[in-house]
Structures are given as structure tokens and as C-alpha cells.
Amino acid sequence: TDLERVELNSIIEGVFEIMQNIANDKNIVLINNSSEKVFIKANRNRMKQMILNLVDNAVKYNVPSGSVTVSAENAGGKVIICVKDTGIGIPSQHIPRIFERFYRVDKGRSRNMGGTGLGLSIVKHIVNLYNGIIKVNSEVGKGTEFIIQLPC
Ligand code: ATP
Ligand code: MG
């Protein structure tokens, strides 16, 4: 797959365009909190898929009038991408399994929302391709934050 010099702010804006209508329906605000342009040598479509899957979850598992905040920044020779929501959160006992294919926290609830449980497994796959790491912080009833570190 083609490697390009990808500017992550434009990717975030493109993802927000895709998600804007769905966010509006729930009165959720999408915030791009990046303060600088961040470049990474990667495949554009993969970067977009990775951020889209996280923002899709951040909207889908959010509460009415919640928010989704995304940022990309350079830090110590690495790129840090953060997707944070004000949603329902993930109970800690489920966190070790959420990157597995088809794993969903609440089968009943998730079924109503559509989806297959593949989004995060794809995110993890892309992060691994670029030798990055992904971390999750979550608090039930408060929200969830995914942090990706990629070498650049
Ligand atoms: P798909 O992404 O295929 O449409 P999905 O969203 O259910 O389906 P994943 O994106 O892989 O699948 O997420 C797995 C599970 O992790 C979800 O079903 C949900 O229970 C939980 N989850 C993921 N992101 C969040 C989030 N931001 N807040 C709360 N729960 C989340
Ligand atoms: Mg998903």
C-alpha cells in the first residue's frame, strides 16, 4: 500500500465531515483540538479508517448533547492521536477484550445500534502495521479516551 506524507488535521476534518450528520442528530459536538500541523509517513486511507472507527464509536456510545474531542500532536519524535468522548464508558473488566474481532460489551444494547464489533480490531491492526501502541482510559458514565502513539 502507498506510503505518503499525510497531514493528520485534514484527515480529522474529513472524518468530521462524514460523521457530522450523525453527530447532529444526537446534538453531539465534534471538536478538533489539534494546535499544530502533524505529518506522518503512512497510508492516507488507513489513517482515515483508523480515526473514523474511533470517532464513530465516540459518537455511537455517547450521550445526547455530549462531545467528541480529537487531537493530533507531535511529542518526542512521535505522533500522538487522541479521541475522547463524554459517553457511557467501558466497564474495566471488558477493556482487555474490546480489540478482539466481534467483541461487543453489551450484546443487547450494541445490537440495537448496528455494527459488527470489527471497528476496534481494524484500528488495532492498523496501529500494529505502523509499530504503534494504543491505550484506553475509560470511566463508566463519564467517557472514554483512546490514545494512539505512532513513530514518525
Ligand atoms: P462496528 O465498529 O463494527 O460498527 P462496534 O462499534 O460494536 O461495531 P468496535 O468498534 O470494535 O465494535 O467496539 C467494540 C465494543 O467496544 C463496542 O461494541 C462497545 O461495546 C465498546 N466501545 C468501543 N468504543 C467505545 C466508546 N468510545 N465508548 C464506549 N464503549 C465503546
Ligand atoms: Mg465501532
XYZ file of C-alpha atoms and ligand atoms in Angstrom:
184
model
C 0.000 0.000 0.000
C 1.201 3.508 -0.841
C 3.070 5.460 1.798
C 2.510 9.208 1.610
C 3.251 12.253 3.707
C -0.112 12.587 5.409
C -1.268 15.681 7.294
C -3.458 14.469 10.134
C -5.543 17.622 10.639
C -7.025 17.291 7.186
C -7.795 13.645 7.941
C -9.591 14.636 11.160
C -11.629 17.264 9.279
C -12.541 14.682 6.641
C -13.704 12.261 9.325
C -15.795 15.018 10.960
C -17.477 15.690 7.593
C -18.505 12.028 7.389
C -19.791 11.970 10.983
C -21.371 15.452 11.187
C -24.963 14.482 10.349
C -24.990 11.534 12.745
C -23.486 13.742 15.474
C -26.057 16.494 14.826
C -28.917 14.011 15.258
C -27.724 13.386 18.840
C -26.719 17.005 19.399
C -23.111 15.893 19.833
C -20.371 18.413 19.134
C -17.214 17.346 17.269
C -14.114 19.260 18.345
C -10.730 19.239 16.620
C -8.317 20.241 19.361
C -5.089 19.996 17.364
C -2.823 23.014 17.777
C -0.273 22.323 15.051
C 0.007 20.560 11.728
C 1.166 16.990 12.201
C 2.669 14.965 9.384
C 3.181 11.238 9.274
C 4.551 8.896 6.637
C 1.700 6.451 6.260
C -1.149 5.421 4.023
C -3.838 8.119 3.884
C -6.773 5.696 3.661
C -5.535 3.690 6.615
C -5.077 6.807 8.747
C -8.604 7.910 7.841
C -10.093 4.472 8.600
C -8.317 4.354 11.969
C -9.582 7.775 13.088
C -13.051 7.224 11.591
C -13.571 3.968 13.508
C -12.660 5.688 16.788
C -14.823 8.764 16.118
C -17.703 6.516 15.015
C -17.554 4.765 18.400
C -17.147 8.065 20.248
C -20.411 9.298 18.658
C -22.268 5.975 18.822
C -21.512 5.328 22.505
C -22.018 8.935 23.546
C -24.941 10.576 25.334
C -27.249 13.258 23.892
C -25.525 16.679 23.929
C -22.149 15.053 24.558
C -18.883 15.875 22.855
C -16.084 14.192 20.932
C -12.638 15.763 21.062
C -9.887 14.691 18.685
C -6.295 15.883 18.645
C -3.079 15.086 16.829
C 0.270 16.333 18.052
C 3.994 15.736 17.840
C 5.742 14.710 21.028
C 9.288 13.438 21.396
C 9.620 12.185 17.831
C 6.230 10.509 17.972
C 2.759 11.319 16.769
C 0.032 11.191 19.399
C -3.596 10.926 18.312
C -6.270 11.209 20.954
C -10.031 10.579 20.610
C -12.007 11.426 23.729
C -15.743 11.209 24.356
C -18.233 12.040 27.091
C -20.179 8.831 26.621
C -21.248 5.748 28.535
C -17.744 4.414 29.173
C -16.477 0.818 29.162
C -16.569 -1.332 32.323
C -12.953 -2.147 33.230
C -13.421 -5.926 33.023
C -14.260 -5.599 29.293
C -11.306 -3.407 28.329
C -8.839 -6.293 27.737
C -11.176 -7.742 25.098
C -12.526 -4.767 23.125
C -9.874 -5.093 20.370
C -10.913 -8.675 19.607
C -12.896 -9.245 16.432
C -16.678 -9.313 17.023
C -16.333 -8.490 20.726
C -19.064 -6.139 21.965
C -19.579 -5.076 25.569
C -23.343 -5.231 25.820
C -24.761 -7.527 23.188
C -28.344 -6.332 23.582
C -27.528 -2.663 23.590
C -24.953 -2.970 20.798
C -27.298 -4.904 18.532
C -29.758 -2.008 18.553
C -27.016 0.306 17.385
C -25.901 -1.785 14.446
C -22.310 -2.672 13.705
C -20.454 -5.942 13.901
C -17.742 -5.475 16.508
C -14.951 -5.132 13.954
C -14.141 -1.409 14.249
C -11.574 -1.595 17.033
C -9.928 -4.766 15.700
C -9.252 -2.841 12.474
C -7.887 0.109 14.467
C -5.545 -2.219 16.368
C -4.438 -3.869 13.128
C -3.525 -0.503 11.570
C -1.705 0.653 14.728
C 0.317 -2.585 14.680
C 1.193 -2.145 10.992
C 2.947 1.109 11.882
C 4.549 -0.287 15.066
C 2.448 1.968 17.229
C 0.654 1.455 20.511
C -2.920 2.153 21.594
C -4.123 2.816 25.129
C -7.607 3.214 26.581
C -8.772 5.180 29.583
C -12.438 4.849 30.443
C -14.807 5.579 33.257
C -18.364 4.237 33.232
C -20.862 7.084 32.978
C -18.144 9.640 32.236
C -16.443 8.759 28.986
C -13.630 7.094 27.152
C -10.323 8.171 25.693
C -8.266 6.264 23.107
C -4.638 7.358 22.728
C -2.548 6.191 19.783
C 1.227 6.655 19.612
C 2.882 6.170 16.247
C 6.566 6.515 15.432
C 7.208 9.101 12.684
P -18.539 -1.751 14.437
O -17.359 -0.884 14.805
O -18.144 -2.958 13.658
O -19.638 -0.957 13.829
P -18.788 -1.937 17.285
O -18.718 -0.450 17.405
O -19.727 -2.651 18.209
O -19.160 -2.357 15.785
P -15.970 -1.939 17.942
O -15.808 -0.581 17.340
O -14.904 -2.941 17.667
O -17.351 -2.592 17.507
O -16.100 -1.777 19.514
C -16.232 -2.950 20.334
C -17.096 -2.649 21.548
O -16.377 -1.788 22.429
C -18.386 -1.904 21.224
O -19.425 -2.800 20.903
C -18.658 -1.167 22.518
O -19.311 -2.026 23.423
C -17.271 -0.870 23.062
N -16.806 0.508 22.743
C -15.960 0.865 21.746
N -15.711 2.185 21.752
C -16.417 2.684 22.796
C -16.576 4.001 23.346
N -15.948 5.059 22.825
N -17.376 4.133 24.437
C -17.998 3.059 24.983
N -17.892 1.793 24.517
C -17.114 1.613 23.436
Mg -17.248 0.569 16.239
